[in-house]
Tab-separated table of C-alpha atoms in Angstrom:
chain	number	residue	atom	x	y	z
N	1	UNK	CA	17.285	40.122	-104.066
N	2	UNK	CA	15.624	41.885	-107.061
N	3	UNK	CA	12.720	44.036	-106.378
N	4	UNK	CA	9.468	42.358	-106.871
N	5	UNK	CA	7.153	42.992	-110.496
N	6	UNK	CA	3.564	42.185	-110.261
N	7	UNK	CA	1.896	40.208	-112.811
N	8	UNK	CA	-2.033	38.932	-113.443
N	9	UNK	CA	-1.985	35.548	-114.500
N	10	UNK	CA	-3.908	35.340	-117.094
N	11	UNK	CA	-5.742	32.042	-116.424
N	12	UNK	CA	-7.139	32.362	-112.763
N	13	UNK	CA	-6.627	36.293	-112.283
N	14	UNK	CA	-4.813	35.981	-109.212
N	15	UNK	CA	-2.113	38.950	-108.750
N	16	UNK	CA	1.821	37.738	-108.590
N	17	UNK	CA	4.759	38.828	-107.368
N	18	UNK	CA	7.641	37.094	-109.333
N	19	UNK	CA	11.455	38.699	-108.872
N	20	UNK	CA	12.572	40.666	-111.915
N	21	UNK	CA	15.444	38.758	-112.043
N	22	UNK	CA	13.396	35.169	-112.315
N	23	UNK	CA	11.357	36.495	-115.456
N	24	UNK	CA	13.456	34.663	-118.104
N	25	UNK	CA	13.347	31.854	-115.698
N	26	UNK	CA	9.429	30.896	-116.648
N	27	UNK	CA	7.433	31.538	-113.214
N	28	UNK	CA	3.924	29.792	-112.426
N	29	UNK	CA	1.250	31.671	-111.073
N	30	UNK	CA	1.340	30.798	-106.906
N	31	UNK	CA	-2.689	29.914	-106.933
N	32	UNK	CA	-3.071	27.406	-110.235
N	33	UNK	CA	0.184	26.850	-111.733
N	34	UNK	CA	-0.592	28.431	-115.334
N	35	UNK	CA	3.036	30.095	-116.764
N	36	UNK	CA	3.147	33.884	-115.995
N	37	UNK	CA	4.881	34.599	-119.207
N	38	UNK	CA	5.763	32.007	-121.799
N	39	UNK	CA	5.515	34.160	-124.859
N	40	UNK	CA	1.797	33.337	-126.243
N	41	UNK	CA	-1.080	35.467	-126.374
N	42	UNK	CA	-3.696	34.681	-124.350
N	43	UNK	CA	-7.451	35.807	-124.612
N	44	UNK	CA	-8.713	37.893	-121.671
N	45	UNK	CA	-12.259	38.605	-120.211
N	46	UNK	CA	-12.972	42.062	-119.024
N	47	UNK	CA	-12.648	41.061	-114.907
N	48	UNK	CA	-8.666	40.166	-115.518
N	49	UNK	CA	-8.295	42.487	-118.027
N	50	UNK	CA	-8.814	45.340	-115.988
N	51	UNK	CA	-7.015	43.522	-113.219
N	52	UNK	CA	-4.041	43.469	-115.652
N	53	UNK	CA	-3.987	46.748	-116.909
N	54	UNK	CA	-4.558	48.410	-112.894
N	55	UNK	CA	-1.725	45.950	-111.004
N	56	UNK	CA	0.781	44.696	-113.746
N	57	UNK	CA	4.533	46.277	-113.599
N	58	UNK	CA	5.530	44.403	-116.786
N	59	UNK	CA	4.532	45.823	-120.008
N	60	UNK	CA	1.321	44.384	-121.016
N	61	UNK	CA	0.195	45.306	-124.897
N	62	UNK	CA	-3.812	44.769	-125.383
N	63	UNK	CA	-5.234	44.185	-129.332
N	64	UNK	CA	-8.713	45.064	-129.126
N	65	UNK	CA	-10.184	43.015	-132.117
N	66	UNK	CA	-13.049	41.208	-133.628
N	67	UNK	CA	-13.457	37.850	-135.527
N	68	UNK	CA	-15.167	40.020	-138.598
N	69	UNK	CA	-12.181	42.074	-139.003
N	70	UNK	CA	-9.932	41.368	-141.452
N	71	UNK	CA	-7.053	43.695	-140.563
N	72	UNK	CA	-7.332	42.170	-137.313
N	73	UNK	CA	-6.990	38.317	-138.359
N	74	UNK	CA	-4.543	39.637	-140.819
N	75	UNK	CA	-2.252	40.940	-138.009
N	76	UNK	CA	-2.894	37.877	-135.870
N	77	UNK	CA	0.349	36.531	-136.705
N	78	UNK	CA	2.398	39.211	-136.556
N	79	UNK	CA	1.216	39.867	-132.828
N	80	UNK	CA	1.925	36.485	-132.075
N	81	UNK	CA	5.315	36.500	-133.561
N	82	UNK	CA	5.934	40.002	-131.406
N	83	UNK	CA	4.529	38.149	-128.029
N	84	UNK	CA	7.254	35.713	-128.732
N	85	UNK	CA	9.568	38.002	-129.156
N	86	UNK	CA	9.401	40.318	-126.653
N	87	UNK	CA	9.305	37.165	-123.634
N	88	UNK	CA	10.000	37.886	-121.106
N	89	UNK	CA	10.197	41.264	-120.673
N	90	UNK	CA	6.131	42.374	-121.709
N	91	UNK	CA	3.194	40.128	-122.433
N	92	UNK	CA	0.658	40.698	-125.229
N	93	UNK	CA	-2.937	39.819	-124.612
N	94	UNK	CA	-6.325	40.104	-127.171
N	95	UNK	CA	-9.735	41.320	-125.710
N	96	UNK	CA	-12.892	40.475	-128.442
N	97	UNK	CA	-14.603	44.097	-128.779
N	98	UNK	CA	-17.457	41.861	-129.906
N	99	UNK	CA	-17.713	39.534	-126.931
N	100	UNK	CA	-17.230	42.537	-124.982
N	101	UNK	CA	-18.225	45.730	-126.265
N	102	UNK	CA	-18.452	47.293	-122.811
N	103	UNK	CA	-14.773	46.974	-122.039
N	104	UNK	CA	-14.090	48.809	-126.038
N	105	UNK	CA	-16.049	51.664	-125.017
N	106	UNK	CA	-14.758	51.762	-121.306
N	107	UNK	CA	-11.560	52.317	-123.438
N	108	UNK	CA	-12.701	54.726	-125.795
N	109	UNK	CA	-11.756	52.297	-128.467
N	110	UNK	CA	-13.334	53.556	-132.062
N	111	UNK	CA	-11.836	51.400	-134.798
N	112	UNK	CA	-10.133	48.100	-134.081
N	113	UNK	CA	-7.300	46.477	-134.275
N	114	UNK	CA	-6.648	48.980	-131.545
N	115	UNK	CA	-3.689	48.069	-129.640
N	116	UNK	CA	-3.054	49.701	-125.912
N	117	UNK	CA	0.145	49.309	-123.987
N	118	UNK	CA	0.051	49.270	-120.420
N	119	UNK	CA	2.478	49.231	-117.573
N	120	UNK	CA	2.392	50.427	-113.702
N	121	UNK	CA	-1.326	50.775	-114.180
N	122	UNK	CA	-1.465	53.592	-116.647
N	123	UNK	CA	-1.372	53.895	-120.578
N	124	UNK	CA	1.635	54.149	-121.763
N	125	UNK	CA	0.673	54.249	-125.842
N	126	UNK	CA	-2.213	53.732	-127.988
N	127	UNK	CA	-1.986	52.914	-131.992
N	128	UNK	CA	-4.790	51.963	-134.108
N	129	UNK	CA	-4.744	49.957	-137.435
N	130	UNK	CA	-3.086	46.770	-137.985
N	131	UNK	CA	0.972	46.911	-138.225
N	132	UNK	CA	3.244	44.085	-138.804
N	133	UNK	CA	5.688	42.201	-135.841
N	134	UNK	CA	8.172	44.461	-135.947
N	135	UNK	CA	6.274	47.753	-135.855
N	136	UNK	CA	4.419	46.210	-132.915
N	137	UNK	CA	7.804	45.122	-131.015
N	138	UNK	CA	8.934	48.969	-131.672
N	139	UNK	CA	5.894	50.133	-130.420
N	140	UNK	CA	6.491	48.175	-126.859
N	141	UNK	CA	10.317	48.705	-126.776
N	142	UNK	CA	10.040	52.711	-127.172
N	143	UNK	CA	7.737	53.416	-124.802
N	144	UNK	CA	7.713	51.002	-122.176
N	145	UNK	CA	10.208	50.315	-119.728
N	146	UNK	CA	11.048	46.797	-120.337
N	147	UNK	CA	13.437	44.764	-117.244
């Protein structure tokens, strides 16, 4: 049997443990059902955000972003595209720095889009300024250690 990854769902904030093998296999959260990883960004509030980023074993990439921003709604698409992408193996999640401006300066975060890659409960890599799908799949490939 492969060796257990933990993994915050990202609708009810319940903690998972889903075989590394069954990742490309589309697992469901045990407590409400919601997919675990199906390649779409989802929106976070700060309680499973922090969750995420302290219990997750698979690569989780954070934008920190604001409606205002136009870098950041530029770059929307690209993320997206690079969430797709990079399914199974890391998820990419937004937090709204203006919903939440506690959780930006919790992170030290000083000009947005800010995106922070996480894994094993630590920061792994932090790059500010919008970049296109590519640069941001790079980003999670070279520093991360993907299944």
């Amino acid at each position: 049997m492969a060796s257990p990854l933990k993994m915050t769902c990202f609708e009810c904030g319940a903690v998972n443990r889903v075989p590394s093998d069954k990742l490309s296999a589309g697992p469901k959260c045990g407590t409400c059902g919601a997919r675990m990883n199906d390649g779409k960004v989802r929106e976070l509030d700060p309680a499973t955000l922090a969750k995420a980023m302290k219990n997750d074993d698979v690569p989780l990439l954070i934008d920190f972003w604001a409606p205002w921003c136009g870098p950041c709604r530029q770059m929307a698409p690209a993320f997206q595209q690079a969430a797709r992408s990079l399914a199974p193996q890391a998820r990419l999640a937004k937090i709204n720095t203006e919903d939440h401006p506690k959780v930006s300066q919790k992170h030290n975060i000083r000009g947005i889009p800010a995106l922070l890659l996480y894994q094993n409960g630590r920061e792994v890599k932090r790059h500010a300024g919008a970049i296109p799908a590519q640069m941001i799949e790079a980003l999670v490939r070279n520093n991360a250690k993907l299944s």
